[in-house]
Amino acid sequence: MGIKKEMIAMLLAGGQGSRLYVLTNSRAKPAVPFGGKYRIIDFTLSNCSNSGIDTVGVLTQYKPMELNAYIGTGQPWDLDRMSGGIQVLPPYVTGDDGQWYKGTANAIYQNIQFIEQYSPKYVLVLSGDHVYKMDYKKMLDFHKEKGADVTIAVLDVPIDEASSFGIMNTNDDLSIYEFEEKPKHPKSTKASMGVYIFTWEKLRKYLIEDEETEGSSNDFGKNIIPNMLNTGEKLFAYPFDGYWKDVGTINSLWEANMDLLNPTISLNLSDPLWRIYCRHSLTTPQYVGNNATITNSMITEGCDVESIVNNSILFSDVTAEKDAEISYSVVMRNAKIGKGAKVRYAIIADDAVIEDGAIVGAPPEDYPNRDDWGIAVVGQGAVVRSGEVILPKQMLAPGHGKES
Amino acid sequence: MNAFCILFTDTYNNSDSKISELSGRRTLASIPFGARYRLIDFMLSALVGASVSDIGIITKSNYGSLMDHIGSGKNWDLDRKNGGLKVLTPFANDTIALNDNQFDILRSVHGYIDSMLEEYCIIADANLVVNLDFKDMFAKHIANGADLTVLCRDALEKPGDMELKMDETGKVNDIMMHTGGSDAEKTVALNVFLLKKSLLCDLIDWGMTYGWKDFGKDVISKKFTELNIFGYKHDGYCELIDSLEIYLKSNLEMLDRETRAEIFKPDQPILTRIKDSVPTKYGDDAEVSNSYIADGCTINGKVENSIIFRNVKVEKGACIKNSIVMQNTIVEENASLNCVIADKNARIRGNKTLSGCDTLPLIINKGKIV
């Protein structure tokens, strides 16, 4: 059918991201905005494009509408191709066997037909939930050099954090002899990044076997990888050195945004050799007014700023009026911050309105008991009325306070 | 709108309206404007906004930056199966001498004009900063029963301008070319015309017969008694970029909220080439006020009343006032600019002080290291 490809990518983008609470009420986690003009999925899609992978299947499930619209033809990532390109793969019903994707492995299993159109030698399995820049081509070279059946990208994490990851225990040649999911007493600090290269022939066999196994969770981490390890297939760990972050919680999403303002952090978005692409909104340059004071911040096209902005990220088309203060915050597209409003240590989602004089969030110094403090979140399109106070850790649901 | 467009990217009438300082190595149409645009974006966006999707772009020389900018037309939704954007490069041959005038050029692209299926045609220059409503212009053209509608505006006339004298319906009943300027505002013709394709073909033939050169001036002055020619005035901001002084002034006028609202309308956005720049970073020593800034910049100095294009770097202690700084230019530590137009890829070394004045801005050429 299609032209033969050496390697195609399958991107798991169905994640609900339930720990992002109000930010994922109406969209899948990969569609969550990040870093002024991006969505989380832009990083993996740009990595694919920059690594020369021209065929990407995007597996969607949870609230896919916004994500589908965002991906479109794949043109922003240069993935609108005559052969291959990007294809959104939702679960579907055929006769009686239609069903949701039961697990990560089942999602790939249900799309075996899609993969076989390209007769690939290798399949790259990715997750659309992470922020990182990585050359998958180099990882493929490693996979071939080692003659591996599976290569799993690993990141060196601090030992005290290792128990919250899937940990790979390896021999000197980086071959994996043991895999432990969130071990209490980790033996190694090599954490799986959720980036796998499989030799397709092998993966296909294990997917089919797994599907026939009663009671399997149909999950890569829980089933496929342990099964392959137990059968004696060749598993290798590919060490990755660089910035990688799972932005799955409110805190980690906020931190990852703040990392962009930290010159000592190695995530460089403006590398001309490794651009992060995104779908642009049609807008104008940013206007900085006479009353504005902006320091250590990132501001995007279409903003109109008359306020104090420090240590913050403003997405496109944000309006921030006179005497307002935005500090240590992330303000997403088209939000409005009224006169004299204070937004500190907060995430303000798209289209939200913070009316004049309202207060959202507070600095941690004001809270001697740190357990009472956290990032305040205002959901998509919510309205915070004049004089209202949104406390740290508080979250407003999308559309909250909006007159119907 | 059932029309195609012939869009000129230079004036081709040997007038002084070419800004040689900025268009020495690019077409007039590809002069950068307003932090992220090029002049041609305004006309292209107006055409696309009125669903005109057959656009022939006339360009003869120095078109590197223009071609780079427009590409396949994708950013204006002009990469179409049928029609879309077409770059026409007129050439001289045995029968057509290319004398750098609009009639010779129109004659040499006759093949393109013949192949168009639309009934109407728009002839336009790409040196206006305006958000033009062609649908309204077309509706008035029909309502007036006009043969030719010409865009005009009230402005202080300059030598060479053509003043239109119109009756209360807008019909042109006399014209006057001016050799000197004046202090009073007059209604002056601009090079944007709407007419039937069949009339255009006749006019081209007349032009060849009588040796006409300039589409607007020759057609209006020689045919206004014979044809129904109407003026169409655009409400809202409209500036003709024909000198450095106007260029600087018009750019700085984008700092005014009301002017911006007249140009950058949500229902007819100004489209331009998309570049994947990161958001602009403001450092701890940034001090920015009343400025229009594109994405991709790194600002750690003082910027006041200025227009800053993509990927400009302003280092600590640098100071930019009343200036235009184009793409990729670097202003090093403690350098100071006032009323300067710094073209692309320039570098202003540390501690240098450069100053022009609002009516005579100082130009730093593309790639120049000062």
PDB file of C-alpha atoms in Angstrom, chain A residues 133-370:
ATOM      1  CA  LYS A 133      14.158  17.617  22.894  1.00  0.00           C
ATOM      2  CA  MET A 134      15.560  14.363  21.559  1.00  0.00           C
ATOM      3  CA  ASP A 135      17.009  13.036  18.328  1.00  0.00           C
ATOM      4  CA  TYR A 136      15.253   9.705  17.748  1.00  0.00           C
ATOM      5  CA  LYS A 137      17.576   9.023  14.826  1.00  0.00           C
ATOM      6  CA  LYS A 138      20.525   8.692  17.190  1.00  0.00           C
ATOM      7  CA  MET A 139      18.464   6.367  19.337  1.00  0.00           C
ATOM      8  CA  LEU A 140      17.696   4.257  16.275  1.00  0.00           C
ATOM      9  CA  ASP A 141      21.409   4.075  15.456  1.00  0.00           C
ATOM     10  CA  PHE A 142      21.993   2.815  18.990  1.00  0.00           C
ATOM     11  CA  HIS A 143      19.184   0.264  18.598  1.00  0.00           C
ATOM     12  CA  LYS A 144      20.713  -1.070  15.383  1.00  0.00           C
ATOM     13  CA  GLU A 145      24.256  -1.063  16.761  1.00  0.00           C
ATOM     14  CA  LYS A 146      23.174  -3.115  19.771  1.00  0.00           C
ATOM     15  CA  GLY A 147      21.062  -5.422  17.652  1.00  0.00           C
ATOM     16  CA  ALA A 148      18.290  -4.814  20.164  1.00  0.00           C
ATOM     17  CA  ASP A 149      14.689  -5.952  20.029  1.00  0.00           C
ATOM     18  CA  VAL A 150      13.620  -3.042  22.214  1.00  0.00           C
ATOM     19  CA  THR A 151      15.477   0.092  23.172  1.00  0.00           C
ATOM     20  CA  ILE A 152      14.109   2.161  26.020  1.00  0.00           C
ATOM     21  CA  ALA A 153      15.289   5.725  26.529  1.00  0.00           C
ATOM     22  CA  VAL A 154      16.326   6.349  30.103  1.00  0.00           C
ATOM     23  CA  LEU A 155      17.094   9.409  32.123  1.00  0.00           C
ATOM     24  CA  ASP A 156      19.378   9.573  35.107  1.00  0.00           C
ATOM     25  CA  VAL A 157      17.198  10.744  38.009  1.00  0.00           C
ATOM     26  CA  PRO A 158      18.173  11.557  41.603  1.00  0.00           C
ATOM     27  CA  ILE A 159      18.054   8.358  43.668  1.00  0.00           C
ATOM     28  CA  ASP A 160      15.442   9.769  46.058  1.00  0.00           C
ATOM     29  CA  GLU A 161      13.062  10.352  43.147  1.00  0.00           C
ATOM     30  CA  ALA A 162      13.740   7.020  41.477  1.00  0.00           C
ATOM     31  CA  SER A 163      10.917   5.255  43.269  1.00  0.00           C
ATOM     32  CA  SER A 164       8.341   7.241  41.335  1.00  0.00           C
ATOM     33  CA  PHE A 165       9.547   6.019  37.912  1.00  0.00           C
ATOM     34  CA  GLY A 166       9.843   2.794  35.978  1.00  0.00           C
ATOM     35  CA  ILE A 167      13.480   1.857  36.681  1.00  0.00           C
ATOM     36  CA  MET A 168      15.771  -0.119  34.342  1.00  0.00           C
ATOM     37  CA  ASN A 169      18.507  -2.164  35.914  1.00  0.00           C
ATOM     38  CA  THR A 170      21.261  -2.664  33.370  1.00  0.00           C
ATOM     39  CA  ASN A 171      24.508  -4.512  32.768  1.00  0.00           C
ATOM     40  CA  ASP A 172      27.688  -2.679  31.737  1.00  0.00           C
ATOM     41  CA  ASP A 173      26.774  -2.913  28.057  1.00  0.00           C
ATOM     42  CA  LEU A 174      23.467  -1.158  28.857  1.00  0.00           C
ATOM     43  CA  SER A 175      21.458  -4.322  28.294  1.00  0.00           C
ATOM     44  CA  ILE A 176      18.500  -4.483  30.664  1.00  0.00           C
ATOM     45  CA  TYR A 177      18.287  -7.450  33.022  1.00  0.00           C
ATOM     46  CA  GLU A 178      15.471  -6.198  35.172  1.00  0.00           C
ATOM     47  CA  PHE A 179      12.606  -3.734  35.012  1.00  0.00           C
ATOM     48  CA  GLU A 180      10.961  -2.430  38.158  1.00  0.00           C
ATOM     49  CA  GLU A 181       7.853  -0.227  38.091  1.00  0.00           C
ATOM     50  CA  LYS A 182       8.083   2.368  40.898  1.00  0.00           C
ATOM     51  CA  PRO A 183      10.389   0.285  43.134  1.00  0.00           C
ATOM     52  CA  LYS A 184      10.479   1.043  46.885  1.00  0.00           C
ATOM     53  CA  HIS A 185      14.221   0.394  46.961  1.00  0.00           C
ATOM     54  CA  PRO A 186      15.551   1.338  43.542  1.00  0.00           C
ATOM     55  CA  LYS A 187      18.775  -0.371  42.435  1.00  0.00           C
ATOM     56  CA  SER A 188      19.481   2.088  39.685  1.00  0.00           C
ATOM     57  CA  THR A 189      18.673   5.650  38.713  1.00  0.00           C
ATOM     58  CA  LYS A 190      17.853   4.901  35.058  1.00  0.00           C
ATOM     59  CA  ALA A 191      14.241   5.991  34.698  1.00  0.00           C
ATOM     60  CA  SER A 192      12.164   5.140  31.643  1.00  0.00           C
ATOM     61  CA  MET A 193      11.125   8.229  29.656  1.00  0.00           C
ATOM     62  CA  GLY A 194       8.288   6.464  27.883  1.00  0.00           C
ATOM     63  CA  VAL A 195      10.239   6.440  24.600  1.00  0.00           C
ATOM     64  CA  TYR A 196      10.604   2.994  23.020  1.00  0.00           C
ATOM     65  CA  ILE A 197      12.016   1.701  19.756  1.00  0.00           C
ATOM     66  CA  PHE A 198      10.789  -1.770  18.891  1.00  0.00           C
ATOM     67  CA  THR A 199      11.827  -4.008  16.080  1.00  0.00           C
ATOM     68  CA  TRP A 200       8.374  -4.304  14.575  1.00  0.00           C
ATOM     69  CA  GLU A 201       8.412  -8.007  13.886  1.00  0.00           C
ATOM     70  CA  LYS A 202       9.002  -8.690  17.598  1.00  0.00           C
ATOM     71  CA  LEU A 203       6.545  -6.122  18.872  1.00  0.00           C
ATOM     72  CA  ARG A 204       3.854  -7.461  16.586  1.00  0.00           C
ATOM     73  CA  LYS A 205       4.295 -10.958  18.011  1.00  0.00           C
ATOM     74  CA  TYR A 206       4.105  -9.761  21.625  1.00  0.00           C
ATOM     75  CA  LEU A 207       1.122  -7.519  20.972  1.00  0.00           C
ATOM     76  CA  ILE A 208      -0.851 -10.412  19.520  1.00  0.00           C
ATOM     77  CA  GLU A 209       0.141 -12.731  22.361  1.00  0.00           C
ATOM     78  CA  ASP A 210      -0.701 -10.132  24.956  1.00  0.00           C
ATOM     79  CA  GLU A 211      -4.095  -9.520  23.410  1.00  0.00           C
ATOM     80  CA  GLU A 212      -4.865 -13.232  23.737  1.00  0.00           C
ATOM     81  CA  THR A 213      -3.831 -13.304  27.402  1.00  0.00           C
ATOM     82  CA  GLU A 214      -6.817 -13.139  29.725  1.00  0.00           C
ATOM     83  CA  GLY A 215      -6.594 -10.511  32.434  1.00  0.00           C
ATOM     84  CA  SER A 216      -3.693  -8.611  30.904  1.00  0.00           C
ATOM     85  CA  SER A 217      -3.734  -4.838  31.403  1.00  0.00           C
ATOM     86  CA  ASN A 218      -2.501  -4.490  27.800  1.00  0.00           C
ATOM     87  CA  ASP A 219       0.122  -2.044  28.981  1.00  0.00           C
ATOM     88  CA  PHE A 220       3.714  -1.610  27.773  1.00  0.00           C
ATOM     89  CA  GLY A 221       5.202  -1.132  31.249  1.00  0.00           C
ATOM     90  CA  LYS A 222       3.149  -3.801  32.981  1.00  0.00           C
ATOM     91  CA  ASN A 223       2.921  -6.484  30.313  1.00  0.00           C
ATOM     92  CA  ILE A 224       4.850  -6.150  27.077  1.00  0.00           C
ATOM     93  CA  ILE A 225       8.248  -5.141  28.493  1.00  0.00           C
ATOM     94  CA  PRO A 226       8.229  -7.727  31.344  1.00  0.00           C
ATOM     95  CA  ASN A 227       7.087 -10.442  28.909  1.00  0.00           C
ATOM     96  CA  MET A 228       9.874  -9.648  26.467  1.00  0.00           C
ATOM     97  CA  LEU A 229      12.405  -9.578  29.299  1.00  0.00           C
ATOM     98  CA  ASN A 230      11.225 -12.920  30.653  1.00  0.00           C
ATOM     99  CA  THR A 231      11.414 -14.546  27.245  1.00  0.00           C
ATOM    100  CA  GLY A 232      15.010 -13.410  26.868  1.00  0.00           C
ATOM    101  CA  GLU A 233      14.607 -10.815  24.128  1.00  0.00           C
ATOM    102  CA  LYS A 234      17.326  -8.190  23.856  1.00  0.00           C
ATOM    103  CA  LEU A 235      16.367  -5.032  25.748  1.00  0.00           C
ATOM    104  CA  PHE A 236      18.707  -2.063  25.899  1.00  0.00           C
ATOM    105  CA  ALA A 237      18.642   1.211  27.812  1.00  0.00           C
ATOM    106  CA  TYR A 238      19.509   4.294  25.760  1.00  0.00           C
ATOM    107  CA  PRO A 239      20.866   6.973  28.073  1.00  0.00           C
ATOM    108  CA  PHE A 240      19.473  10.435  27.411  1.00  0.00           C
ATOM    109  CA  ASP A 241      21.206  13.483  28.728  1.00  0.00           C
ATOM    110  CA  GLY A 242      19.181  16.671  28.696  1.00  0.00           C
ATOM    111  CA  TYR A 243      16.034  18.315  29.908  1.00  0.00           C
ATOM    112  CA  TRP A 244      13.017  16.046  30.281  1.00  0.00           C
ATOM    113  CA  LYS A 245       9.921  16.710  32.290  1.00  0.00           C
ATOM    114  CA  ASP A 246       6.613  14.972  32.776  1.00  0.00           C
ATOM    115  CA  VAL A 247       4.218  17.896  33.125  1.00  0.00           C
ATOM    116  CA  GLY A 248       1.466  15.780  34.608  1.00  0.00           C
ATOM    117  CA  THR A 249       0.652  17.814  37.698  1.00  0.00           C
ATOM    118  CA  ILE A 250      -0.206  21.452  38.351  1.00  0.00           C
ATOM    119  CA  ASN A 251       3.102  21.903  40.152  1.00  0.00           C
ATOM    120  CA  SER A 252       5.230  20.243  37.501  1.00  0.00           C
ATOM    121  CA  LEU A 253       3.463  22.195  34.744  1.00  0.00           C
ATOM    122  CA  TRP A 254       4.114  25.452  36.578  1.00  0.00           C
ATOM    123  CA  GLU A 255       7.725  24.469  37.319  1.00  0.00           C
ATOM    124  CA  ALA A 256       8.413  23.481  33.723  1.00  0.00           C
ATOM    125  CA  ASN A 257       7.134  26.869  32.597  1.00  0.00           C
ATOM    126  CA  MET A 258       9.318  28.634  35.167  1.00  0.00           C
ATOM    127  CA  ASP A 259      12.279  26.543  33.950  1.00  0.00           C
ATOM    128  CA  LEU A 260      12.040  28.407  30.647  1.00  0.00           C
ATOM    129  CA  LEU A 261      12.884  31.615  32.525  1.00  0.00           C
ATOM    130  CA  ASN A 262      15.838  30.046  34.269  1.00  0.00           C
ATOM    131  CA  PRO A 263      19.053  30.589  32.295  1.00  0.00           C
ATOM    132  CA  THR A 264      20.758  27.639  33.983  1.00  0.00           C
ATOM    133  CA  ILE A 265      18.215  25.148  32.625  1.00  0.00           C
ATOM    134  CA  SER A 266      19.188  23.513  29.384  1.00  0.00           C
ATOM    135  CA  LEU A 267      15.877  23.570  27.495  1.00  0.00           C
ATOM    136  CA  ASN A 268      16.691  25.957  24.650  1.00  0.00           C
ATOM    137  CA  LEU A 269      13.632  26.661  22.520  1.00  0.00           C
ATOM    138  CA  SER A 270      15.422  28.910  20.070  1.00  0.00           C
ATOM    139  CA  ASP A 271      17.966  26.492  18.628  1.00  0.00           C
ATOM    140  CA  PRO A 272      17.736  27.013  14.853  1.00  0.00           C
ATOM    141  CA  LEU A 273      18.820  23.408  14.298  1.00  0.00           C
ATOM    142  CA  TRP A 274      16.088  21.988  16.531  1.00  0.00           C
ATOM    143  CA  ARG A 275      13.067  24.217  16.415  1.00  0.00           C
ATOM    144  CA  ILE A 276       9.930  23.489  18.334  1.00  0.00           C
ATOM    145  CA  TYR A 277       7.073  24.008  15.909  1.00  0.00           C
ATOM    146  CA  CYS A 278       3.531  24.894  16.818  1.00  0.00           C
ATOM    147  CA  ARG A 279       0.286  25.959  15.239  1.00  0.00           C
ATOM    148  CA  HIS A 280       0.213  29.739  15.262  1.00  0.00           C
ATOM    149  CA  SER A 281      -2.753  31.885  15.967  1.00  0.00           C
ATOM    150  CA  LEU A 282      -3.216  34.783  13.575  1.00  0.00           C
ATOM    151  CA  THR A 283      -2.275  37.755  15.613  1.00  0.00           C
ATOM    152  CA  THR A 284      -0.256  40.954  15.741  1.00  0.00           C
ATOM    153  CA  PRO A 285       3.053  41.815  17.412  1.00  0.00           C
ATOM    154  CA  GLN A 286       2.961  42.500  21.136  1.00  0.00           C
ATOM    155  CA  TYR A 287       2.400  46.019  22.428  1.00  0.00           C
ATOM    156  CA  VAL A 288       4.159  47.131  25.587  1.00  0.00           C
ATOM    157  CA  GLY A 289       2.614  50.315  26.953  1.00  0.00           C
ATOM    158  CA  ASN A 290       3.867  53.322  28.861  1.00  0.00           C
ATOM    159  CA  ASN A 291       2.913  51.904  32.241  1.00  0.00           C
ATOM    160  CA  ALA A 292       4.449  48.474  31.803  1.00  0.00           C
ATOM    161  CA  THR A 293       7.357  47.090  33.780  1.00  0.00           C
ATOM    162  CA  ILE A 294       8.484  43.728  32.502  1.00  0.00           C
ATOM    163  CA  THR A 295      11.356  41.724  33.926  1.00  0.00           C
ATOM    164  CA  ASN A 296      12.544  38.156  33.492  1.00  0.00           C
ATOM    165  CA  SER A 297       9.490  37.082  31.542  1.00  0.00           C
ATOM    166  CA  MET A 298       8.415  35.626  28.235  1.00  0.00           C
ATOM    167  CA  ILE A 299       5.714  37.411  26.285  1.00  0.00           C
ATOM    168  CA  THR A 300       4.040  36.289  23.088  1.00  0.00           C
ATOM    169  CA  GLU A 301       2.502  37.932  20.039  1.00  0.00           C
ATOM    170  CA  GLY A 302      -0.763  39.785  20.362  1.00  0.00           C
ATOM    171  CA  CYS A 303      -0.323  40.723  24.017  1.00  0.00           C
ATOM    172  CA  ASP A 304      -1.148  44.224  25.194  1.00  0.00           C
ATOM    173  CA  VAL A 305       0.723  44.887  28.424  1.00  0.00           C
ATOM    174  CA  GLU A 306       0.380  47.951  30.656  1.00  0.00           C
ATOM    175  CA  SER A 307       1.087  46.154  33.933  1.00  0.00           C
ATOM    176  CA  ILE A 308       3.916  44.862  36.076  1.00  0.00           C
ATOM    177  CA  VAL A 309       5.046  41.471  34.812  1.00  0.00           C
ATOM    178  CA  ASN A 310       7.856  39.596  36.473  1.00  0.00           C
ATOM    179  CA  ASN A 311       9.013  35.984  36.282  1.00  0.00           C
ATOM    180  CA  SER A 312       5.980  35.074  34.230  1.00  0.00           C
ATOM    181  CA  ILE A 313       4.924  33.628  30.903  1.00  0.00           C
ATOM    182  CA  LEU A 314       2.227  35.338  28.861  1.00  0.00           C
ATOM    183  CA  PHE A 315       0.690  33.424  25.953  1.00  0.00           C
ATOM    184  CA  SER A 316      -0.619  35.193  22.861  1.00  0.00           C
ATOM    185  CA  ASP A 317      -3.329  37.868  22.984  1.00  0.00           C
ATOM    186  CA  VAL A 318      -3.209  38.386  26.746  1.00  0.00           C
ATOM    187  CA  THR A 319      -4.323  41.824  27.932  1.00  0.00           C
ATOM    188  CA  ALA A 320      -2.834  43.086  31.191  1.00  0.00           C
ATOM    189  CA  GLU A 321      -4.064  46.490  32.283  1.00  0.00           C
ATOM    190  CA  LYS A 322      -2.536  49.292  34.282  1.00  0.00           C
ATOM    191  CA  ASP A 323      -1.468  48.745  37.894  1.00  0.00           C
ATOM    192  CA  ALA A 324      -2.036  45.007  37.646  1.00  0.00           C
ATOM    193  CA  GLU A 325       0.719  42.713  38.848  1.00  0.00           C
ATOM    194  CA  ILE A 326       1.556  39.362  37.324  1.00  0.00           C
ATOM    195  CA  SER A 327       4.354  37.507  39.029  1.00  0.00           C
ATOM    196  CA  TYR A 328       5.581  33.914  38.986  1.00  0.00           C
ATOM    197  CA  SER A 329       2.555  33.029  36.883  1.00  0.00           C
ATOM    198  CA  VAL A 330       1.517  31.425  33.621  1.00  0.00           C
ATOM    199  CA  VAL A 331      -1.230  33.293  31.762  1.00  0.00           C
ATOM    200  CA  MET A 332      -2.655  31.453  28.754  1.00  0.00           C
ATOM    201  CA  ARG A 333      -4.067  32.710  25.476  1.00  0.00           C
ATOM    202  CA  ASN A 334      -6.539  35.563  25.375  1.00  0.00           C
ATOM    203  CA  ALA A 335      -6.871  35.927  29.166  1.00  0.00           C
ATOM    204  CA  LYS A 336      -7.602  39.398  30.519  1.00  0.00           C
ATOM    205  CA  ILE A 337      -6.091  40.804  33.682  1.00  0.00           C
ATOM    206  CA  GLY A 338      -7.929  43.939  34.812  1.00  0.00           C
ATOM    207  CA  LYS A 339      -6.648  47.125  36.419  1.00  0.00           C
ATOM    208  CA  GLY A 340      -4.978  46.677  39.768  1.00  0.00           C
ATOM    209  CA  ALA A 341      -5.548  42.904  39.799  1.00  0.00           C
ATOM    210  CA  LYS A 342      -2.868  40.747  41.400  1.00  0.00           C
ATOM    211  CA  VAL A 343      -1.945  37.409  39.889  1.00  0.00           C
ATOM    212  CA  ARG A 344       0.851  35.696  41.771  1.00  0.00           C
ATOM    213  CA  TYR A 345       1.987  32.072  41.704  1.00  0.00           C
ATOM    214  CA  ALA A 346      -0.952  31.156  39.513  1.00  0.00           C
ATOM    215  CA  ILE A 347      -1.927  29.484  36.268  1.00  0.00           C
ATOM    216  CA  ILE A 348      -4.633  31.374  34.391  1.00  0.00           C
ATOM    217  CA  ALA A 349      -6.098  29.274  31.574  1.00  0.00           C
ATOM    218  CA  ASP A 350      -7.169  30.567  28.152  1.00  0.00           C
ATOM    219  CA  ASP A 351      -9.976  33.121  27.870  1.00  0.00           C
ATOM    220  CA  ALA A 352     -10.207  33.602  31.645  1.00  0.00           C
ATOM    221  CA  VAL A 353     -11.005  37.076  32.946  1.00  0.00           C
ATOM    222  CA  ILE A 354      -9.532  38.472  36.129  1.00  0.00           C
ATOM    223  CA  GLU A 355     -11.527  41.624  36.749  1.00  0.00           C
ATOM    224  CA  ASP A 356     -10.185  44.886  38.167  1.00  0.00           C
ATOM    225  CA  GLY A 357      -8.746  44.532  41.635  1.00  0.00           C
ATOM    226  CA  ALA A 358      -9.277  40.777  41.954  1.00  0.00           C
ATOM    227  CA  ILE A 359      -6.561  38.715  43.625  1.00  0.00           C
ATOM    228  CA  VAL A 360      -5.423  35.282  42.485  1.00  0.00           C
ATOM    229  CA  GLY A 361      -2.785  33.308  44.387  1.00  0.00           C
ATOM    230  CA  ALA A 362      -0.163  34.532  46.828  1.00  0.00           C
ATOM    231  CA  PRO A 363       3.576  34.207  47.376  1.00  0.00           C
ATOM    232  CA  PRO A 364       4.722  31.261  49.502  1.00  0.00           C
ATOM    233  CA  GLU A 365       6.358  33.655  51.991  1.00  0.00           C
ATOM    234  CA  ASP A 366       2.868  34.613  53.173  1.00  0.00           C
ATOM    235  CA  TYR A 367       2.219  31.045  54.261  1.00  0.00           C
ATOM    236  CA  PRO A 368       4.431  29.859  57.108  1.00  0.00           C
ATOM    237  CA  ASN A 369       2.739  26.478  56.926  1.00  0.00           C
ATOM    238  CA  ARG A 370       3.787  25.406  53.440  1.00  0.00           C
TER     239      ARG A 370
END
